[in-house]
Short mmCIF file of C-alpha atoms and ligand atoms in Angstrom, two decimals:
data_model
loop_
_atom_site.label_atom_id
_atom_site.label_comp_id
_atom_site.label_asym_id
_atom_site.label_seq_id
_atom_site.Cartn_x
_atom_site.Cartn_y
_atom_site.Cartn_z
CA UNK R 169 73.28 -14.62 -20.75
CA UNK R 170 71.44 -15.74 -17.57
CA UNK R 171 72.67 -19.30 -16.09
CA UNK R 172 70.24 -21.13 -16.86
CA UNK R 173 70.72 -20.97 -21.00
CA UNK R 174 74.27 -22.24 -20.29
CA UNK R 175 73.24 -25.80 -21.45
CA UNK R 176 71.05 -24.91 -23.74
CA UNK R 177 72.82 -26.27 -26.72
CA UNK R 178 72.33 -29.47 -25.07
CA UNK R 179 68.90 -29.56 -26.41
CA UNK R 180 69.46 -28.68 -29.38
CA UNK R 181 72.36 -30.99 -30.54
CA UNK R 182 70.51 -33.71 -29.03
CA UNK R 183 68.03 -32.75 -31.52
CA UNK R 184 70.40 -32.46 -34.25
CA UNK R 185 71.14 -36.19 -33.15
CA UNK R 186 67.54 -37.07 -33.63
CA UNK R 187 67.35 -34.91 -36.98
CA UNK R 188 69.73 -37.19 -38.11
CA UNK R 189 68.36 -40.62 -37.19
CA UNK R 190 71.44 -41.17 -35.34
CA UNK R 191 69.89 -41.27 -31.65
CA UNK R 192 70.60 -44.22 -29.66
CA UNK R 193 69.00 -45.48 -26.46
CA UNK R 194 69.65 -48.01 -24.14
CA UNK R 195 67.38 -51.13 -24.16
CA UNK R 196 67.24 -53.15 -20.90
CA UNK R 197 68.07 -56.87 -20.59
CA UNK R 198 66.31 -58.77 -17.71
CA UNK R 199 67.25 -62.17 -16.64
CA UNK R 200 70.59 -64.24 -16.52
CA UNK R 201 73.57 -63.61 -19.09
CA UNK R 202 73.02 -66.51 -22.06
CA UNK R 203 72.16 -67.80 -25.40
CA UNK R 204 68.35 -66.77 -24.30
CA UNK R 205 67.80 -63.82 -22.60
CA UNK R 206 64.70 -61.70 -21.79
CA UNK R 207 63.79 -58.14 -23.93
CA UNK R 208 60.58 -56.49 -23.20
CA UNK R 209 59.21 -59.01 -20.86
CA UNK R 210 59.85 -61.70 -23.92
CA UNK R 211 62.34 -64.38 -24.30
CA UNK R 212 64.77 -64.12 -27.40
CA UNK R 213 67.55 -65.63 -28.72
CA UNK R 214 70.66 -63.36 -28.52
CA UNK R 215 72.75 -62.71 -31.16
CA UNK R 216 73.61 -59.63 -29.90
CA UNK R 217 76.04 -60.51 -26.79
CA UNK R 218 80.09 -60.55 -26.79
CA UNK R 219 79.65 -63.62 -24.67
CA UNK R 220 80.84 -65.85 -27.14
CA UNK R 221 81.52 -69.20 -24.91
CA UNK R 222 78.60 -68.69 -22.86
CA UNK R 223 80.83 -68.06 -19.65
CA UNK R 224 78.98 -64.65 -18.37
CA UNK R 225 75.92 -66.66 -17.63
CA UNK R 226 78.62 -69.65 -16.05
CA UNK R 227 78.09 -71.10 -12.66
CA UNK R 228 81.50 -71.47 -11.86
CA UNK R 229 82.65 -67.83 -13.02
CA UNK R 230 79.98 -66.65 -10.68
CA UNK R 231 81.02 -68.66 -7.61
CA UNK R 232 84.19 -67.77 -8.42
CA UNK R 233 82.95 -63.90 -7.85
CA UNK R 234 81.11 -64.57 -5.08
CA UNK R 235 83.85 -66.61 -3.48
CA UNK R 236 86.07 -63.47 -4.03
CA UNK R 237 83.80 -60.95 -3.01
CA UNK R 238 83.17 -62.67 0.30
CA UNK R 239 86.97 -63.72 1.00
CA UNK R 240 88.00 -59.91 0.19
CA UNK R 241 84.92 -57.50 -0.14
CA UNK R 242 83.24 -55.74 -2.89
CA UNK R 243 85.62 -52.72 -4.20
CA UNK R 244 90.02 -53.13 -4.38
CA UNK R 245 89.53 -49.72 -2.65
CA UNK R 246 92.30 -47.94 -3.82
CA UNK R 247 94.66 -47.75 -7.57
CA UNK R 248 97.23 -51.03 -7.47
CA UNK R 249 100.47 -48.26 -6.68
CA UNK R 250 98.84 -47.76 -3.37
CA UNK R 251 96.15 -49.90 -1.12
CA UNK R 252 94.31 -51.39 -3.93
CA UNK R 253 97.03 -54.19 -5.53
CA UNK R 254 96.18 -58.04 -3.77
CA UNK R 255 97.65 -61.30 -5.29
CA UNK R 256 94.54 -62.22 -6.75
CA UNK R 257 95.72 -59.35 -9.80
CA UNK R 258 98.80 -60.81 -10.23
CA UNK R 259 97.29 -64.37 -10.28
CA UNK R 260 94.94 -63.30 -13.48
CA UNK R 261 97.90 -61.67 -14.92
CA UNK R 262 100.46 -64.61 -14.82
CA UNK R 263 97.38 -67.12 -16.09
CA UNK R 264 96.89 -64.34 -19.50
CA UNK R 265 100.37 -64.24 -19.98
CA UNK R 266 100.47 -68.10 -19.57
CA UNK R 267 97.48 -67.87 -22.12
CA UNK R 268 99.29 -65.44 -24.85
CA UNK R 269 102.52 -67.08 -24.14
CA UNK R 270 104.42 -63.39 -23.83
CA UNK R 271 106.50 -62.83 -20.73
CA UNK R 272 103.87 -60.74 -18.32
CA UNK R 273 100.60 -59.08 -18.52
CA UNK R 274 99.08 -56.35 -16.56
CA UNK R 275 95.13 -55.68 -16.00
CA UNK R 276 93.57 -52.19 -16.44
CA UNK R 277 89.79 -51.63 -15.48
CA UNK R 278 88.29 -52.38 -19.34
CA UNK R 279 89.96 -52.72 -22.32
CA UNK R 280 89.31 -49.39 -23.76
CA UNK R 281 91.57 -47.78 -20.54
CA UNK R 282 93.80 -50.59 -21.64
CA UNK R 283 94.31 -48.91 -25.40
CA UNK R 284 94.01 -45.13 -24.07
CA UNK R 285 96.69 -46.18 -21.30
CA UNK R 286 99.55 -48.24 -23.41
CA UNK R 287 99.09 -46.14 -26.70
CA UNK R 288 99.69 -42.60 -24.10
CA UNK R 289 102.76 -44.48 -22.61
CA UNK R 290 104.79 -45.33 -25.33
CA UNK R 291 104.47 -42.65 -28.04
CA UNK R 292 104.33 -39.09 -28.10
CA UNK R 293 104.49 -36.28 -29.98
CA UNK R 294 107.75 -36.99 -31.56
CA UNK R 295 106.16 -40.37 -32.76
CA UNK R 296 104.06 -41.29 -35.61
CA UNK R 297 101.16 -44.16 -35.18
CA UNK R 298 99.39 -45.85 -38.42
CA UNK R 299 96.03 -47.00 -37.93
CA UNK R 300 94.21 -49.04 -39.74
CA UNK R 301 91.18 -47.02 -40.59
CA UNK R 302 88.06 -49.20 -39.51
CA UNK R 303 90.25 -49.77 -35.80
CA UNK R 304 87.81 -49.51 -32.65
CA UNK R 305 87.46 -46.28 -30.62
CA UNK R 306 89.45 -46.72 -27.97
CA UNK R 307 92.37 -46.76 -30.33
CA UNK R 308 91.59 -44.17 -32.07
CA UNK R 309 91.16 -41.89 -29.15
CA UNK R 310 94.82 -43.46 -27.61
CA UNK R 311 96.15 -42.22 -30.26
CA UNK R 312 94.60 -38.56 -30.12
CA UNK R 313 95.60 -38.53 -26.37
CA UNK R 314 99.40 -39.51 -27.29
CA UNK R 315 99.99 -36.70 -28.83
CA UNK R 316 101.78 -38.49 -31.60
CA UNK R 317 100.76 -37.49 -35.70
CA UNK R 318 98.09 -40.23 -36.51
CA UNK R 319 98.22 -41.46 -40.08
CA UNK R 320 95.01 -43.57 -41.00
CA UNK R 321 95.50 -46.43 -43.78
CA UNK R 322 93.00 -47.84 -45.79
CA UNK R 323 91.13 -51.29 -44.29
CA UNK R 324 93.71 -54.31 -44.19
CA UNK R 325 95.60 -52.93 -47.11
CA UNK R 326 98.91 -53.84 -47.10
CA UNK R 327 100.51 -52.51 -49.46
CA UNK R 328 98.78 -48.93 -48.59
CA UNK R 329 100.23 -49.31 -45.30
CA UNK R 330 103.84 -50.04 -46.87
CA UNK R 331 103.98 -46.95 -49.57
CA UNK R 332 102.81 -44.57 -46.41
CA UNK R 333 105.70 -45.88 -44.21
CA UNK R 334 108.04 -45.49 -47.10
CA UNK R 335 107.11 -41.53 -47.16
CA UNK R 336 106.91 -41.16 -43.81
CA UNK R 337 108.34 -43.33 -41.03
CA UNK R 338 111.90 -41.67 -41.46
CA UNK R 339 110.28 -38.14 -40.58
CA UNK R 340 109.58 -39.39 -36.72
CA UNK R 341 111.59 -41.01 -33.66
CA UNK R 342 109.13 -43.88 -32.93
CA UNK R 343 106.78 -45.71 -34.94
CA UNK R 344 103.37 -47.34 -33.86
CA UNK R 345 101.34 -49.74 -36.12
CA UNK R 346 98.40 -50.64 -34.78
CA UNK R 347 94.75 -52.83 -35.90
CA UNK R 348 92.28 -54.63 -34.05
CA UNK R 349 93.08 -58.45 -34.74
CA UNK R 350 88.73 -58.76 -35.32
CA UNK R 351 87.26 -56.10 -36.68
CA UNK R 352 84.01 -55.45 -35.28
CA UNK R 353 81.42 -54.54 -37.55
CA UNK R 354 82.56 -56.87 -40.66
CA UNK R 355 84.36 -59.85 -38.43
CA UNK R 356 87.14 -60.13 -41.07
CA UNK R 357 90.75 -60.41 -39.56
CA UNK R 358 94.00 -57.94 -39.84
CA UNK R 359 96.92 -59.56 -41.89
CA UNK R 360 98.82 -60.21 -38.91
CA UNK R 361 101.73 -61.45 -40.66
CA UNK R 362 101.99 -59.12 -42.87
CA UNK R 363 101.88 -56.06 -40.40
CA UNK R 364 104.24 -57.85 -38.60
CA UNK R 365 106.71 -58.23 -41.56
CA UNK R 366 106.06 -54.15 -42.24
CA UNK R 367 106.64 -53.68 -38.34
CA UNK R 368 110.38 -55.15 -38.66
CA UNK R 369 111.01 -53.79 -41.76
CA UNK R 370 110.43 -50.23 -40.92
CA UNK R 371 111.44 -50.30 -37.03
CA UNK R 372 107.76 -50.01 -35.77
CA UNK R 373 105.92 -51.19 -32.96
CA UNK R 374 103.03 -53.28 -33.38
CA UNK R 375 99.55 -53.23 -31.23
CA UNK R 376 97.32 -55.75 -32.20
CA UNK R 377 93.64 -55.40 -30.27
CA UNK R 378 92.44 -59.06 -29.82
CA UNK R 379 89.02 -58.23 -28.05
CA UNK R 380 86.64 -60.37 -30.30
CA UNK R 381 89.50 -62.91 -31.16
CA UNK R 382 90.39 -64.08 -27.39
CA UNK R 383 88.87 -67.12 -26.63
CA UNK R 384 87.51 -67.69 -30.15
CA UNK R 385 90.50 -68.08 -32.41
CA UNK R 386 93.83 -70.17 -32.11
CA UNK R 387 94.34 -73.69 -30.80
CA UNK R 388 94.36 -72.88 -27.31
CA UNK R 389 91.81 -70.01 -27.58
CA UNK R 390 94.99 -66.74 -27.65
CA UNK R 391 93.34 -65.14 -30.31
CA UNK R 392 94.65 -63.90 -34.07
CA UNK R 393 98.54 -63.94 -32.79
CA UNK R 394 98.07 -67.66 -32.14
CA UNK R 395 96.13 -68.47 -35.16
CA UNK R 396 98.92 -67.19 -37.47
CA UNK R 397 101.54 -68.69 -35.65
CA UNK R 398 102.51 -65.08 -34.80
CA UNK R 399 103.07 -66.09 -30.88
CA UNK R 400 106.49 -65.07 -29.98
CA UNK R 401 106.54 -62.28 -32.17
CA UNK R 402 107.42 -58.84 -30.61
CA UNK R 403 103.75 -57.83 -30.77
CA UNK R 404 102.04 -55.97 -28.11
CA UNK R 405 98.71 -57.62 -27.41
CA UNK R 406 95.26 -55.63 -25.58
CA UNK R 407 92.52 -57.16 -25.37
CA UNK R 408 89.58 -57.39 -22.86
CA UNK R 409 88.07 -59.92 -19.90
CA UNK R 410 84.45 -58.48 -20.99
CA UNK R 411 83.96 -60.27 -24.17
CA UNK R 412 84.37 -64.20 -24.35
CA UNK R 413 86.03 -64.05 -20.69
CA UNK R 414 82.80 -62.72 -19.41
CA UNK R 415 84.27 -61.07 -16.93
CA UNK R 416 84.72 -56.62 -17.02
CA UNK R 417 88.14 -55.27 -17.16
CA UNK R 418 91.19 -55.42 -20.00
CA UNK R 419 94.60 -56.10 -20.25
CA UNK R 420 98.28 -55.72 -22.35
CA UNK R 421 100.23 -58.34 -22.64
CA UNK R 422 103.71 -58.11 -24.00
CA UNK R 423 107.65 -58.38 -22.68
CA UNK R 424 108.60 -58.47 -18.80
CA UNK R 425 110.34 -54.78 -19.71
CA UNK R 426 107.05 -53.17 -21.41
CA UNK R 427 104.91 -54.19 -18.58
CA UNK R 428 107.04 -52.86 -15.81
CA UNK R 429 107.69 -49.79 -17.99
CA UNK R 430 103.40 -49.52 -18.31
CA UNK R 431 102.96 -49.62 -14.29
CA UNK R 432 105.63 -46.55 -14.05
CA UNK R 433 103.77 -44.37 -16.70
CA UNK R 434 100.31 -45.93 -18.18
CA UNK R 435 97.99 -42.80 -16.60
CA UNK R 436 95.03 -45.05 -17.06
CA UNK R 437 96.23 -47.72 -14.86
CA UNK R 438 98.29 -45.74 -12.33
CA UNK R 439 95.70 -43.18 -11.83
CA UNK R 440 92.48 -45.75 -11.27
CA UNK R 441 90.91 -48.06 -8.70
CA UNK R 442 92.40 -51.58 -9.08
CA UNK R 443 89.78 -54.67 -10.79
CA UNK R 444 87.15 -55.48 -8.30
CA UNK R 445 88.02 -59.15 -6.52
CA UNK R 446 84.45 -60.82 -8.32
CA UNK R 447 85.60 -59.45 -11.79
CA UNK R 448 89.44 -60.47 -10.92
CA UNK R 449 88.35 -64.41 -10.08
CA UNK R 450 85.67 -64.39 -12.74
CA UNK R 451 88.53 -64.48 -15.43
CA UNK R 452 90.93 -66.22 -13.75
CA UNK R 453 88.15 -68.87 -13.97
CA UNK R 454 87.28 -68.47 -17.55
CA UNK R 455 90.83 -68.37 -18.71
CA UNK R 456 90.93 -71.48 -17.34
CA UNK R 457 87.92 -72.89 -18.91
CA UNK R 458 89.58 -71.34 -22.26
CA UNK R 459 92.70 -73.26 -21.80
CA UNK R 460 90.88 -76.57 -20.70
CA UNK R 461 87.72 -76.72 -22.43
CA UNK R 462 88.51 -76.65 -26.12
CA UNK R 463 85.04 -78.37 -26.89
CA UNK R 464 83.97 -74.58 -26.02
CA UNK R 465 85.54 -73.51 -28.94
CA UNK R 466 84.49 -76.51 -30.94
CA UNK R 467 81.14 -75.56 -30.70
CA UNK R 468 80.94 -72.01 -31.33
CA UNK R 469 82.95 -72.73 -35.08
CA UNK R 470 80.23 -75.19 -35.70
CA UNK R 471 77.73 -72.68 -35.15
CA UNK R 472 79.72 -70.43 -37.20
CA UNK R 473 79.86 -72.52 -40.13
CA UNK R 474 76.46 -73.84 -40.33
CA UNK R 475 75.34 -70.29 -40.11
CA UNK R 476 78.36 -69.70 -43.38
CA UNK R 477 77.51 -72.18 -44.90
CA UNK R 478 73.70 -71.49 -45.59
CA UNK R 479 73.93 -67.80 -45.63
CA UNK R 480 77.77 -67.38 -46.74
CA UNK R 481 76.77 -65.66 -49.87
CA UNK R 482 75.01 -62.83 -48.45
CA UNK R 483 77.76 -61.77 -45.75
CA UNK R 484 79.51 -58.47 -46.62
CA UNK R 485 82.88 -59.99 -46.38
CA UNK R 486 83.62 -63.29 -45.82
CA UNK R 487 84.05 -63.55 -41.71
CA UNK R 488 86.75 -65.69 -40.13
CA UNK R 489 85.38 -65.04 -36.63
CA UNK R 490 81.86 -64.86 -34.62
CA UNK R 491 80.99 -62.34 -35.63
CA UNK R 492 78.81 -62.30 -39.31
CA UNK R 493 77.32 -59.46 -41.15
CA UNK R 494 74.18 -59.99 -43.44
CA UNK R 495 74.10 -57.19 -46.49
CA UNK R 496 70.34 -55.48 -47.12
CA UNK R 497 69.96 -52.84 -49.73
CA UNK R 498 68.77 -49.66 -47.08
CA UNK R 499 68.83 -48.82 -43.92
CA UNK R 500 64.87 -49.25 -44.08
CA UNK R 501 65.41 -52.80 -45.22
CA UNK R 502 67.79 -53.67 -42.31
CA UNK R 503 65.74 -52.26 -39.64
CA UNK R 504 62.70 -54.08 -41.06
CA UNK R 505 64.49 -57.34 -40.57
CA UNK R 506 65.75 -56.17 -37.40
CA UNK R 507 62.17 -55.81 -36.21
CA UNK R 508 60.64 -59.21 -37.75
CA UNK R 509 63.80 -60.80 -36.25
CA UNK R 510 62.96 -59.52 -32.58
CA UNK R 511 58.95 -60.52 -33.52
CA UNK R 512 60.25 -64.31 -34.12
CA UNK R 513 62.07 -64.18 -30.70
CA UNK R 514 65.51 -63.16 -32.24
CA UNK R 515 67.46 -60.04 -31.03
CA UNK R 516 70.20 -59.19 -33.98
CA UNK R 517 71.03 -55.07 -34.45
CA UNK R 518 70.43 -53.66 -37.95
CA UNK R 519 73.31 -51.37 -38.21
CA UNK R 520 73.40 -48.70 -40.79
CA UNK R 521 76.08 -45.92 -41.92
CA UNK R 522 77.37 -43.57 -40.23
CA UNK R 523 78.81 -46.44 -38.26
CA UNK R 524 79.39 -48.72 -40.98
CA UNK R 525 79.77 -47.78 -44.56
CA UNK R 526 76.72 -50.33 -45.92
CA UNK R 527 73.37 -51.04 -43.88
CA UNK R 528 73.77 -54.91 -42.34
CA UNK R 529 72.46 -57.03 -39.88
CA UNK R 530 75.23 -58.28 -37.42
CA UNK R 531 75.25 -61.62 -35.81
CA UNK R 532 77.35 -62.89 -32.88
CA UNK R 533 77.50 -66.42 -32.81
CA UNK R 534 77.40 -67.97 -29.29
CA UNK R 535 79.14 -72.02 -28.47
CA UNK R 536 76.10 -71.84 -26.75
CA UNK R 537 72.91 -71.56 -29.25
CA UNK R 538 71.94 -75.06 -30.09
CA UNK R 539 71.68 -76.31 -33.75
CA UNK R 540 68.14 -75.72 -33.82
CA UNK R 541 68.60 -72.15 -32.35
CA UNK R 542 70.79 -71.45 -35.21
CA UNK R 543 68.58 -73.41 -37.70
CA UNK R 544 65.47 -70.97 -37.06
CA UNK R 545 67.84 -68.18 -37.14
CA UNK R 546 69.03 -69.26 -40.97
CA UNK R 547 65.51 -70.29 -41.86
CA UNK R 548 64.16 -66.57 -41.45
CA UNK R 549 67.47 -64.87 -43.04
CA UNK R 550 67.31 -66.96 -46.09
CA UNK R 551 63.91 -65.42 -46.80
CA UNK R 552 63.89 -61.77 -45.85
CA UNK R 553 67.71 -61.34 -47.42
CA UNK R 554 68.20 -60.11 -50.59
CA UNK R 555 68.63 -63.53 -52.92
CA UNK R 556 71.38 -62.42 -55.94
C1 PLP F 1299 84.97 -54.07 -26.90
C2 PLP F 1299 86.23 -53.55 -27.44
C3 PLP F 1299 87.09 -52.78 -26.66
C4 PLP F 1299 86.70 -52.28 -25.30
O1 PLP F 1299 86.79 -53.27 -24.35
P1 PLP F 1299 86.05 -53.02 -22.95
O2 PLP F 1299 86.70 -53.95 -22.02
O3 PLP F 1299 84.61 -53.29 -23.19
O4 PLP F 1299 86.30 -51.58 -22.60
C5 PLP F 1299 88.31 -52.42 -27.18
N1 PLP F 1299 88.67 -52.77 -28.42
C6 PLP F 1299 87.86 -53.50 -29.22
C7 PLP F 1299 88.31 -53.88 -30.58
C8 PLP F 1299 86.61 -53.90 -28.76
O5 PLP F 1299 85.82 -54.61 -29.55
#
């Protein structure tokens, strides 16, 4: 076979990809990080974004960057073992553990090495990890990479969960439970408590991934643990700055022994540049704003309810976070809306299966859309949605 036909197949699966209607491209957003941004040379409202305070697009997260970058220079320059650790890293990692209320922290460069890196460290192939079965990538894929038997369990059921550790958990040294505390296509939560009670029951671990739920959820903003009065509990906690820190980067927080035991053998974080200084101070100034600013928070469940509260009916499954998913009947149907959405100046995703089992529309609410934002949002859903 000559050279160049080596990546031939390239080509083809790519078409395969296209065959399919599963191709995906990127789309490019111009302009400033907010409730408005501009697609295609045209304002819209987002609905789209993970920026759920509004903090991205913040004036003091960005001083705080720039203030950083100038004071210490773009790049860490080197993994946190060797050149690249400053105080700044411990500074964010003391104000999340202040935040989740566990006894330490430790920041990897996004939350997805944060899953890949913990989930590696402390099981392996003499372990067994349960998953709940609609959990994000990134644990998924730590738990491929850990060696350890993965055993999925049907979405949020409990008592699925229970008769599988009964048949199982005995047959391996170590036990992992893990779930993301938001789920991310429907916006339902994990029964915390409950996993937790399982966890002690049957000697397991439990991860709980708290990307779309820091910030947004609990009293002081710590996410699903904290709004189930689960703080306290011995419950290892990821979760990322990217999302309503508006910052890049992710993080574990759990037990003074865990963390120290991560930095000695979490690949992902040993083995990697440390967090840029602009993306270090930008979340140690939105963790701030989380724990001072509880209007914030205030703001974006208002927008979440009035958005509820007219359209409640249609959602897939009753949300108990930003994020909302409106049902249509085809994937046709929810790209249609999709596109009269952007034409009104609103950018909301259609998402259809394979990712998700039924095609949708998927909002993220922002503290920041105003009322009448959200109004005009409603006013167009309540007449293109299905109406039984
Ligand atoms: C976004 C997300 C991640 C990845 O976080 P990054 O910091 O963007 O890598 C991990 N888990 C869940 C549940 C997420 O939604």
């Amino acid at each position: 076979m000559s050279q160049k036909d080596i990546y031939g197949w390239v080509d083809q699966s790519l078409s395969t990809i296209k065959k399919a209607n599963w191709y995906r491209q990127t789309k490019a957003i111009a302009g400033k990080a907010g409730a408005v941004v501009e697609l295609n040379g045209r304002q819209v409202v987002n609905f789209a974004s993970n920026d759920y305070l509004g903090l991205a697009g913040d004036e003091r997260l960005i001083n705080a960057a720039i203030k950083a970058t100038k004071e210490f220079g773009t790049g860490s320059t080197g993994s946190r073992l060797t050149s690249g650790h400053r105080d700044l890293h411990r500074e964010l990692e003391r104000a999340i553990a202040d935040l989740k209320q566990t006894e330490d922290a430790l920041v990897f460069s996004s939350g997805y090495l944060a899953n890949l890196g913990t989930i590696s460290a402390i099981v392996n192939k003499r372990d067994v990890i349960f998953s709940d079965q609609y959990n994000h990538s990134s644990l998924k894929n730590g738990a491929k990479l850990s060696g350890a038997t993965c055993i999925d369990f049907p979405h949020n059921d409990v008592d699925a969960l229970r008769a599988l550790l009964a048949k199982h958990r005995q047959n391996y040294r170590r036990c992992l439970i893990t779930a993301d505390s938001v789920f991310s296509m429907d916006g339902d939560l994990c029964p915390l408590p409950q996993l937790a009670e399982l966890a002690e029951e049957f000697g397991a671990m439990l991860l709980v991934d708290e990307a779309h739920a820091t910030g947004v959820l609990g009293k002081t903003g710590a996410g699903v643990t904290e709004h189930f009065n689960c703080t306290g509990k011995p419950i290892i906690q990821i979760g990322t700055l990217s999302k309503a820190l508006g910052s890049l980067g992710g993080y574990v927080a759990g037990s003074a022994k865990l963390i120290d035991f991560l930095r000695n053998r979490a690949a992902t974080w040993i083995y990697t540049t440390g967090l840029s200084p602009a993306d270090t101070a930008a979340a140690i100034a939105a963790i701030k704003i989380i724990q001072t600013e509880s209007g914030r928070r205030q703001e974006l469940w208002t927008n979440i309810t009035q958005l509820k509260q007219a359209l409640g009916k249609a959602e897939i499954v009753p949300s108990e976070s930003a994020i909302l998913c409106f049902g249509l009947e085809n994937p046709e149907q929810a790209l249609n809306l999709g596109q009269v959405l952007i034409k009104k100046g609103f950018f909301a995703p259609a998402i259809r299966p394979p990712t998700v089992p039924t095609s949708r529309i998927r909002i993220s609410v922002m503290a920041t859309h105003s009322t009448q934002q959200m109004q005009n949002l409603i006013d167009i859903l309540q007449t293109h949605l299905p109406t039984s």
